[in-house]
Amino acid sequence: MMQQRIINRVEGDPHYHQYLQSFEPKHDKSSSAAIVLAARQIARTVEAKAIACFTVGGSTAQRASKKRPDVPIMAISPLKETARQLALSWGVYPDLSPPNSFDTENFRDMLRYACETATRKGLVKNPNDLLVVTAGFPFGTPGAANVIRVIPAAGPSHWDSSL
């Protein structure tokens, strides 16, 4: 309880938000780091409610956490160890995806799962709320984030057919 009060007080301070806005950790030169940095900027620009990272080992979600985005990071992983580890990362809401909960060969199905999970976790409330989703293809390749999408949380029935 005491820790929560401290966190709430610090995060409620306007100087803290100014610090986070100016915070730019060292950049590595990988495409995965560029995707995560872009996700942070896109989320801020379109006023997305969350960033969803599909991750196996957790590296994408950890990179996103280091960038201190203004919105929560939802880390979707099929591995219990990864989900537990990510629970300790700043701003990360891990989700352990049950086996066969989505088809890793079908990105649209992965996006559907991200919307359902964000709604279940209470990160989105309105069907028009936006999510910024990152993933790596082929899925399961460590540190290979190479896809980013902005989608409404309403789900597949409200998406552009190009998704």
Coordinates of C-alpha atoms in Angstrom, one line a residue:
M1 CA 0.0 0.0 0.0
M2 CA 2.8 2.4 0.9
Q3 CA 4.6 1.7 -2.4
Q4 CA 1.4 2.4 -4.4
R5 CA 1.0 5.8 -2.6
I6 CA 4.6 6.7 -3.4
I7 CA 4.1 5.6 -7.1
N8 CA 0.9 7.6 -7.4
R9 CA 2.5 10.7 -5.9
V10 CA 5.5 10.6 -8.1
E11 CA 3.6 9.8 -11.3
G12 CA 1.1 12.5 -10.5
D13 CA 3.8 15.2 -10.3
P14 CA 3.9 17.3 -13.5
H15 CA 7.7 17.4 -13.4
Y16 CA 7.8 13.6 -13.6
H17 CA 5.8 13.8 -16.9
Q18 CA 8.2 16.4 -18.2
Y19 CA 11.1 14.2 -17.4
L20 CA 9.6 11.2 -19.1
Q21 CA 8.9 13.3 -22.2
S22 CA 12.6 14.3 -22.4
F23 CA 13.9 10.9 -21.5
E24 CA 15.7 9.3 -24.5
P25 CA 17.7 6.2 -23.5
K26 CA 20.6 5.2 -25.7
H27 CA 19.5 3.8 -29.0
D28 CA 20.8 0.6 -30.4
K29 CA 20.8 0.4 -34.1
S30 CA 18.5 -2.6 -34.6
S31 CA 15.3 -2.6 -36.6
S32 CA 13.5 -3.9 -33.5
A33 CA 14.6 -0.9 -31.5
A34 CA 13.4 1.4 -34.3
I35 CA 10.0 -0.3 -34.3
V36 CA 9.7 0.1 -30.5
L37 CA 10.7 3.8 -30.7
A38 CA 8.2 4.3 -33.5
A39 CA 5.5 2.6 -31.5
R40 CA 6.1 5.1 -28.6
Q41 CA 5.8 8.1 -31.0
I42 CA 2.8 6.7 -32.9
A43 CA 1.0 6.0 -29.6
R44 CA 1.6 9.6 -28.5
T45 CA 0.6 11.0 -31.9
V46 CA -2.7 9.1 -32.3
E47 CA -3.5 9.1 -28.6
A48 CA -3.6 5.3 -28.5
K49 CA -4.6 3.7 -25.2
A50 CA -1.9 1.0 -25.2
I51 CA 1.0 -0.6 -27.0
A52 CA 0.6 -4.4 -27.6
C53 CA 3.8 -6.3 -28.1
F54 CA 3.7 -10.0 -29.2
T55 CA 6.9 -11.5 -27.7
V56 CA 8.3 -14.9 -26.9
G57 CA 11.4 -14.0 -25.0
G58 CA 10.3 -10.6 -23.8
S59 CA 13.0 -8.5 -25.5
T60 CA 10.5 -6.3 -27.5
A61 CA 8.4 -5.5 -24.4
Q62 CA 11.5 -4.8 -22.4
R63 CA 12.7 -2.4 -25.1
A64 CA 9.3 -0.7 -25.1
S65 CA 9.5 -0.4 -21.3
K66 CA 12.9 1.3 -21.5
K67 CA 11.4 4.0 -23.8
R68 CA 8.9 4.9 -21.0
P69 CA 5.8 5.4 -23.3
D70 CA 2.9 7.5 -22.0
V71 CA 0.6 4.4 -22.3
P72 CA 0.6 0.9 -20.9
I73 CA 2.5 -1.9 -22.7
M74 CA 0.6 -5.1 -23.1
A75 CA 3.1 -8.0 -23.6
I76 CA 1.5 -11.1 -25.1
S77 CA 3.7 -14.2 -24.7
P78 CA 3.1 -17.9 -24.9
L79 CA 5.7 -18.6 -22.2
K80 CA 4.8 -18.4 -18.5
E81 CA 8.5 -17.6 -17.6
T82 CA 8.5 -14.6 -20.0
A83 CA 5.1 -13.3 -18.7
R84 CA 6.3 -13.5 -15.1
Q85 CA 9.6 -11.8 -15.9
L86 CA 7.8 -9.0 -17.7
A87 CA 5.5 -8.3 -14.8
L88 CA 8.6 -6.7 -13.2
S89 CA 9.1 -4.3 -16.1
W90 CA 8.0 -0.6 -16.0
G91 CA 4.5 -0.1 -17.4
V92 CA 4.1 -3.7 -18.7
Y93 CA 0.9 -5.7 -18.4
P94 CA 1.9 -9.3 -19.3
D95 CA -0.6 -11.7 -20.8
L96 CA 0.1 -15.4 -21.0
S97 CA -1.6 -16.5 -24.2
P98 CA -2.9 -20.1 -23.9
P99 CA -1.7 -22.5 -26.6
N100 CA -3.7 -22.2 -29.9
S101 CA -5.3 -18.9 -28.7
F102 CA -4.3 -17.4 -32.0
D103 CA -2.7 -18.5 -35.3
T104 CA 0.9 -17.3 -35.4
E105 CA 0.8 -17.5 -39.2
N106 CA -2.2 -15.2 -39.4
F107 CA -1.5 -11.7 -38.4
R108 CA -5.1 -10.7 -38.5
D109 CA -5.9 -13.4 -35.9
M110 CA -3.0 -12.1 -33.7
L111 CA -4.5 -8.5 -33.9
R112 CA -7.9 -9.9 -32.9
Y113 CA -6.3 -11.5 -29.9
A114 CA -4.6 -8.2 -28.9
C115 CA -8.0 -6.4 -29.0
E116 CA -9.7 -9.1 -26.9
T117 CA -6.8 -9.0 -24.4
A118 CA -6.7 -5.2 -24.1
T119 CA -10.5 -5.2 -23.5
R120 CA -10.2 -8.0 -20.9
K121 CA -7.4 -6.2 -19.1
G122 CA -9.4 -2.9 -19.1
L123 CA -6.8 -1.0 -21.1
V124 CA -9.4 0.0 -23.6
K125 CA -13.0 1.0 -22.8
N126 CA -14.4 2.4 -26.1
P127 CA -14.5 0.4 -29.4
N128 CA -12.8 3.4 -31.1
D129 CA -9.9 3.4 -28.7
L130 CA -6.7 2.7 -30.6
L131 CA -3.9 0.1 -30.0
V132 CA -0.4 0.2 -31.5
V133 CA 0.6 -3.4 -32.1
T134 CA 4.1 -4.6 -32.7
A135 CA 5.2 -8.1 -33.6
G136 CA 8.0 -10.0 -35.4
F137 CA 7.6 -12.3 -38.3
P138 CA 8.3 -15.0 -38.4
F139 CA 6.7 -15.1 -34.9
G140 CA 9.0 -16.6 -32.3
T141 CA 12.3 -15.1 -33.6
P142 CA 14.0 -13.4 -30.6
G143 CA 14.3 -9.6 -31.1
A144 CA 12.8 -9.6 -34.6
A145 CA 10.1 -7.0 -34.2
N146 CA 9.5 -5.9 -37.8
V147 CA 5.8 -5.1 -38.0
I148 CA 3.7 -2.2 -36.5
R149 CA 0.0 -1.5 -36.9
V150 CA -2.5 0.9 -35.4
I151 CA -5.9 -0.7 -35.0
P152 CA -9.2 0.2 -33.3
A153 CA -10.0 -2.0 -30.3
A154 CA -13.5 -2.8 -31.7
G155 CA -12.0 -5.9 -33.5
P156 CA -11.9 -7.3 -37.0
S157 CA -15.5 -6.3 -38.0
H158 CA -14.4 -2.6 -37.8
W159 CA -11.0 -2.9 -39.5
D160 CA -9.9 -1.9 -42.9
S161 CA -9.7 -5.0 -45.1
S162 CA -6.0 -4.5 -45.7
L163 CA -5.2 -5.6 -42.1

